[in-house]
Coordinates of C-alpha atoms and ligand atoms in Angstrom, one line a residue:
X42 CA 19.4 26.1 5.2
X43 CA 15.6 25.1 5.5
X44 CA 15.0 23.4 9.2
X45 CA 13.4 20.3 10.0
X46 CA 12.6 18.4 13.3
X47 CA 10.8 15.8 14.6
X48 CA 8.4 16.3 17.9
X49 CA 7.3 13.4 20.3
X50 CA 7.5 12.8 23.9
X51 CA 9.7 11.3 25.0
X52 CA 12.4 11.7 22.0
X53 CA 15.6 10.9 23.3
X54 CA 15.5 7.5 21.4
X55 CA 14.5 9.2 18.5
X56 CA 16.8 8.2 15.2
X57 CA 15.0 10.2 12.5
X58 CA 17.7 13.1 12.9
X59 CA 20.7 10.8 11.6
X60 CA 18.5 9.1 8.5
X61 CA 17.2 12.2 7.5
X62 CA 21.1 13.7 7.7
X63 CA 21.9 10.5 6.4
X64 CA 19.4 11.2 3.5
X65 CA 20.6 15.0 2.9
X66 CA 24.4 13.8 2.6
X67 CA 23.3 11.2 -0.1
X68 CA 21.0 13.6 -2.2
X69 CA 23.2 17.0 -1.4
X70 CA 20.4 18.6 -0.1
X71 CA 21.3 21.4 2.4
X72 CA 18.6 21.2 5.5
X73 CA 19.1 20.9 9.3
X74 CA 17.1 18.3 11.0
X75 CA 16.9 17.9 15.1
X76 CA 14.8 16.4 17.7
X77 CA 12.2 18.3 19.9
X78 CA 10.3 17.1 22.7
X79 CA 7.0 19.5 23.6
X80 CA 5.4 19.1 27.0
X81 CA 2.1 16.4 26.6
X82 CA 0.1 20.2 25.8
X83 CA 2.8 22.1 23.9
X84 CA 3.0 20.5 21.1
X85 CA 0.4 23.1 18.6
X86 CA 2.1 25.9 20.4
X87 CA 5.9 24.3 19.8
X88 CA 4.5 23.8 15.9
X89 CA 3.8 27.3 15.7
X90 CA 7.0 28.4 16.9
X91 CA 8.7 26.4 14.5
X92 CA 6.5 27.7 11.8
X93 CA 7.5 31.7 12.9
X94 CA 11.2 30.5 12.7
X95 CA 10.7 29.8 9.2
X96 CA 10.6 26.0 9.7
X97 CA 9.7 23.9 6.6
X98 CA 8.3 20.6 7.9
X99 CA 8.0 18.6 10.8
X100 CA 7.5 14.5 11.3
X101 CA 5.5 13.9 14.6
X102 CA 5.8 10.3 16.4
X103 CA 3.5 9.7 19.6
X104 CA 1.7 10.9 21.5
X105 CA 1.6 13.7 19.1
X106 CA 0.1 12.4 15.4
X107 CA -3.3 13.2 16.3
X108 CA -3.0 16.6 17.4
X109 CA -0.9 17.2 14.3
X110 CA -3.8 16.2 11.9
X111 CA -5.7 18.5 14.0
X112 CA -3.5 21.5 12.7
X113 CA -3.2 20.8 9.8
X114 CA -5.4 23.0 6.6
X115 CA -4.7 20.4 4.0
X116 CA -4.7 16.5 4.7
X117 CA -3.8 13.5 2.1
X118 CA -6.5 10.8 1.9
X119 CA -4.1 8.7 3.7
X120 CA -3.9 10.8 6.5
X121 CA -7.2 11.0 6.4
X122 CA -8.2 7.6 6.8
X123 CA -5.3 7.2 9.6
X124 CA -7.0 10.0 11.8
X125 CA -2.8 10.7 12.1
X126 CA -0.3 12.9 10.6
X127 CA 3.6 11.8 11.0
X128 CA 4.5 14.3 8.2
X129 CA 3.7 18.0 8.6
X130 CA 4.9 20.5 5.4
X131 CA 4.8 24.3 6.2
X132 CA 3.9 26.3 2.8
X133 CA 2.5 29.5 2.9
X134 CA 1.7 29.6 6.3
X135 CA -0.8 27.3 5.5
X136 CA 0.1 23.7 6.9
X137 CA -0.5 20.6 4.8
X138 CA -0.4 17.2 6.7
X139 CA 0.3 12.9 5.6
X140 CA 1.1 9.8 7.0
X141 CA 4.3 7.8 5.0
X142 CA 3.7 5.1 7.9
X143 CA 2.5 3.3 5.9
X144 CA 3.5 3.3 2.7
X145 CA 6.9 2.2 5.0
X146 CA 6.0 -1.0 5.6
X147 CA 4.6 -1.7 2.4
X148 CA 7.6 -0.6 1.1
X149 CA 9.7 -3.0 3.3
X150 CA 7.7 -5.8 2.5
X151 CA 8.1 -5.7 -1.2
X152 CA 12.3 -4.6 -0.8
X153 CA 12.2 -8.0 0.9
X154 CA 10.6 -9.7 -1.9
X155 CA 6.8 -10.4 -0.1
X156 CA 4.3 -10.8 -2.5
X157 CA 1.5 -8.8 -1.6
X158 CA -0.9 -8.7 -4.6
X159 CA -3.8 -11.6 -3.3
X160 CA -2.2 -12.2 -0.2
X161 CA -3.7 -13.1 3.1
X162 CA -2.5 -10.8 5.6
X163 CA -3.1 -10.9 9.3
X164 CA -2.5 -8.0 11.3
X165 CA -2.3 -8.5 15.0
X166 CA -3.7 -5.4 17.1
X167 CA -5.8 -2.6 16.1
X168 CA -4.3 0.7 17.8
X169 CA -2.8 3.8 16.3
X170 CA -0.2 1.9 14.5
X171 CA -2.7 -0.1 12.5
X172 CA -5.0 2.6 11.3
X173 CA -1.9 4.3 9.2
X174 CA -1.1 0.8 7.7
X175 CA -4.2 -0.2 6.2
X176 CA -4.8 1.8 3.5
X177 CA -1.6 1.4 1.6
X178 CA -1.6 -2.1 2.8
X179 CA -5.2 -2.3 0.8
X180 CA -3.5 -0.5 -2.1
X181 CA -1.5 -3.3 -3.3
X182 CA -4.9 -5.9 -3.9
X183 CA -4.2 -7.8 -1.3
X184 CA -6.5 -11.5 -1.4
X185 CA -7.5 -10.2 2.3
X186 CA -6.6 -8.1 5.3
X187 CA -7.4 -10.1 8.9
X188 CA -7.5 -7.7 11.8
X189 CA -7.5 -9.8 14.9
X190 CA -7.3 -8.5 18.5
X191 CA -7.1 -8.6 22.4
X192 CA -10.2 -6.5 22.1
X193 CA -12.1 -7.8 19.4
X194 CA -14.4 -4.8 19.2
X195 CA -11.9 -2.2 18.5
X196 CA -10.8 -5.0 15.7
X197 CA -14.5 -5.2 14.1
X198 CA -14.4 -1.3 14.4
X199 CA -11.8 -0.7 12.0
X200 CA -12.9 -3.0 9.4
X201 CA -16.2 -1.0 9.9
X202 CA -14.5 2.2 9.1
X203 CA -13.1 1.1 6.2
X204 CA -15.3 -0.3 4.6
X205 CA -13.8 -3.0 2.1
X206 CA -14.8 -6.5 1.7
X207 CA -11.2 -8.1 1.8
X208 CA -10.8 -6.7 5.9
X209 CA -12.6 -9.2 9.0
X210 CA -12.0 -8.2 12.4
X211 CA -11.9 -10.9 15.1
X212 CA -10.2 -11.7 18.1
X213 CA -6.9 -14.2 18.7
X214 CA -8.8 -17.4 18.7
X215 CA -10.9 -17.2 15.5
X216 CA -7.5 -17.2 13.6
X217 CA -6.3 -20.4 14.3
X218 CA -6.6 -22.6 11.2
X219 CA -5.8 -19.6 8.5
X220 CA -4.0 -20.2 6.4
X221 CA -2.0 -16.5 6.3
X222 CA 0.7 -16.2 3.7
X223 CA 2.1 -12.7 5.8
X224 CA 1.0 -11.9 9.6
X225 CA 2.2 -7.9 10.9
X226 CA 2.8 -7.9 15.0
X227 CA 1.3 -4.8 14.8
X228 CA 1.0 -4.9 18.7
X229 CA 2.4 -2.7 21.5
X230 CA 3.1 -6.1 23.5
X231 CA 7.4 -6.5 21.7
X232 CA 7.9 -3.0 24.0
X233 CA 7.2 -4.9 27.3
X234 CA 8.8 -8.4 25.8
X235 CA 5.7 -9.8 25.7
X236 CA 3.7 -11.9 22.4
X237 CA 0.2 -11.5 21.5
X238 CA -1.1 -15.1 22.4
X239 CA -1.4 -17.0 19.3
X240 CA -1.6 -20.4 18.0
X241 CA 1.7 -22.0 16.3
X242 CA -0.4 -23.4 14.0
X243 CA -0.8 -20.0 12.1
X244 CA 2.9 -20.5 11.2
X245 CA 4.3 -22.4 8.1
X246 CA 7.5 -22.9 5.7
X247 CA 5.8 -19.7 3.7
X248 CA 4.6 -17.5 6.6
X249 CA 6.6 -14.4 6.2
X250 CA 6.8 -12.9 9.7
X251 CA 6.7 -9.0 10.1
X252 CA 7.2 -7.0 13.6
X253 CA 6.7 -3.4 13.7
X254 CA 9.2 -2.7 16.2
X255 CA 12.9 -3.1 15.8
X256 CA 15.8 -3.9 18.4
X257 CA 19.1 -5.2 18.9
X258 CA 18.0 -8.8 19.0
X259 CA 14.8 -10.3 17.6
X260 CA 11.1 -9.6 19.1
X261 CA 9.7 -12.4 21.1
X262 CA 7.1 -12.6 18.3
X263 CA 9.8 -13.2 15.2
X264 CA 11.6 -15.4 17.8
X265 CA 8.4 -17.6 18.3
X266 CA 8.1 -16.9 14.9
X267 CA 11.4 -18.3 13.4
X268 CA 11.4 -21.0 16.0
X269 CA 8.4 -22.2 14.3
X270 CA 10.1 -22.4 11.3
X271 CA 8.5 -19.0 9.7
X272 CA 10.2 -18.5 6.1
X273 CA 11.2 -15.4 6.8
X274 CA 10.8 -12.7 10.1
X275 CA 11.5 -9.0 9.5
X276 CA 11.5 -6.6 11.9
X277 CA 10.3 -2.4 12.1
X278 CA 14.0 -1.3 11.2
X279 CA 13.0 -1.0 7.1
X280 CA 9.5 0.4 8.0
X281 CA 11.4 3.2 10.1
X282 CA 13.8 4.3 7.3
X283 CA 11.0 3.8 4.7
X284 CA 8.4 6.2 6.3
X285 CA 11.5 8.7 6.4
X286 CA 12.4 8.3 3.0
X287 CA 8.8 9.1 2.0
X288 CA 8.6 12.2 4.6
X289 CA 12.1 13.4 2.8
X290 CA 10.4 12.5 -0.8
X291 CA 7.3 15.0 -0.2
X292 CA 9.6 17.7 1.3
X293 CA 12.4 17.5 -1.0
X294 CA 11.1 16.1 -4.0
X295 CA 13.7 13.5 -4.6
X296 CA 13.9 9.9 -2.9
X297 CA 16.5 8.8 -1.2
X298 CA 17.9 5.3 -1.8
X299 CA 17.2 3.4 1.8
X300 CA 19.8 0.6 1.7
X301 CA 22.8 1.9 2.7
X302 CA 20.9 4.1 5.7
X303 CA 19.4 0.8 6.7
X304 CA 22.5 -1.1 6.7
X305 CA 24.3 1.9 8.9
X306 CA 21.5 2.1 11.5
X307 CA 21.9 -1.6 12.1
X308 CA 25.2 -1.3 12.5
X309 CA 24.8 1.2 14.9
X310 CA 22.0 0.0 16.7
X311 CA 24.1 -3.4 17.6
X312 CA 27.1 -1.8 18.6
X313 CA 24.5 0.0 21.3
X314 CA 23.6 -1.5 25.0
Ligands
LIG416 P1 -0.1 1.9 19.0 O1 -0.2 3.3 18.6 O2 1.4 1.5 19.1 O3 -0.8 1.0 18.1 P2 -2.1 1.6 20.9 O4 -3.0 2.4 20.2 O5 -2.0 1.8 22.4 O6 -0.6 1.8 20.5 O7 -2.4 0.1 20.6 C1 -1.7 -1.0 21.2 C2 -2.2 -2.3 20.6 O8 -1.4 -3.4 21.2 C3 -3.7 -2.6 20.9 O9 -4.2 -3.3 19.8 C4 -3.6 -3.5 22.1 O10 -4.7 -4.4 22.3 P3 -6.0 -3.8 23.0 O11 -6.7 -3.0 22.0 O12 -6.8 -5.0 23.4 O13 -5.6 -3.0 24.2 C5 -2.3 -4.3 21.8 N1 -1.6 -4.9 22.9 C6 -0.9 -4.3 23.9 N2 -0.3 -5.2 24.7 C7 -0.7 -6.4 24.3 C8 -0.5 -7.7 24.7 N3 0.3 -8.0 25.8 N4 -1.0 -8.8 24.1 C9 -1.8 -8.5 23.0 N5 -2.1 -7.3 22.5 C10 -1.6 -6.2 23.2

């Protein structure tokens, strides 16, 4: 049976281990799948452990992506340009290193029917979670990608590293009369039940509304969001089970179908406290 896990720190909340059992059922693929938390400095050592035990991949959530890319021989462009690996494949003792992140949300977006081609997108923050998303975000010829944060600098600094024409970085106040057709809480401020502060103007009847995190009840962000009147608010559930589906796709070479996984986990996640 070829052995996967996932490493972070802390892992206890971690549901990769029942979507990726969930995916195995569906496509009859015989693998093990667990959860593994590695001191703050254990994690290359706990990597190469797995590796001696004949491990075949690994997906890394933080504070771990970065060492990962670190380790790795071989690195997809998208990993690359995300300075993060999620999705670690051992071949030939050699070890080979992505990032499905985000090709998660994009993939989320468009099973909820966003347009993305020439869209104005707004992304709000500009940590680790908004490097992975950019480049697949770019992929799909968006009309322009907004980066606007607390700290404007590390904002402007990402559009710097990457280069394109379609990305401005600015802080929370040079957004207000945009017009955005889709705007990505792409801050860390849903975990402490906070909401970046933004102007209610930015939302409309045709603002789609996207939170990276996911939760029993709605983010203060898609809450504000729907209040407003938003056309639609989505939260990190579909992004979660679609970065998954990817990691399972380059390990396993067949892609699961997401739906009825996504469907599950909701069900499971409001039946929790
Ligand atoms: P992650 O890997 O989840 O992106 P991170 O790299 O620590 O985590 O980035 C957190 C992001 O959330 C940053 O963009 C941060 O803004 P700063 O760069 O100004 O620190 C943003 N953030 C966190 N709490 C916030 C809050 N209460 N309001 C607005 N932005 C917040």
């Amino acid at each position: 049976m070829d052995k996967y896990l996932v490493y972070g720190n802390p892992i206890k909340q971690s549901r990769s281990p029942v979507i990726h059992q969930a995916f195995a059922k569906q496509t009859e693929q015989n693998i093990s799948y667990q959860k593994l938390q590695p001191e703050i400095d254990g994690f290359k050592e706990a990597v190469n452990a797995f590796i001696a035990l004949g491990g075949k991949g690994a997906n890394v959530t933080a504070p771990f992506k970065e060492q990962a890319l670190e380790m790795c021989h071989h690195l997809s462009q998208r990993a690359q340009q995300a300075g993060a690996v999620n999705t670690l494949s051992f071949i030939n003792n050699e070890i080979y290193g992505d990032n499905t992140d985000g090709l998660g949300l994009v993939q989320d977006l468009l099973r909820h029917g966003v347009k993305l081609t020439n869209a104005k997108v707004l992304i709000l923050g500009a940590g680790g979670a908004v490097k992975g998303v950019i480049l697949p975000l770019l992929e799909q010829q968006l009309g322009a990608l907004v980066i606007a944060n607390r700290t404007v600098s590390k904002a402007q600094a990402l559009c710097q590293q990457f280069g394109s024409d379609k990305m401005q970085g600015c802080g929370f106040d040079d957004i207000a009369n945009i017009d955005f057709d889709v705007i990505i809480n792409a801050t860390s401020a849903s975990l402490t039940g906070e909401q970046p502060p933004i102007s209610d103007e930015l939302i409309s009847d045709h603002t789609v509304c996207y939170d990276m995190v996911y939760g029993k009840s709605l983010t203060p962000f898609l809450m504000w969001a729907e209040r407003l009147g938003a056309k639609s608010v989505i939260d990190g559930l579909g992004m979660l089970v679609g970065q998954a589906a990817e990691s399972f796709n380059i390990w396993r070479k067949v892609m699961p179908e997401v739906e009825q996984v996504l469907l599950d986990l909701r069900a499971d996640i409001n039946k929790s406290d």
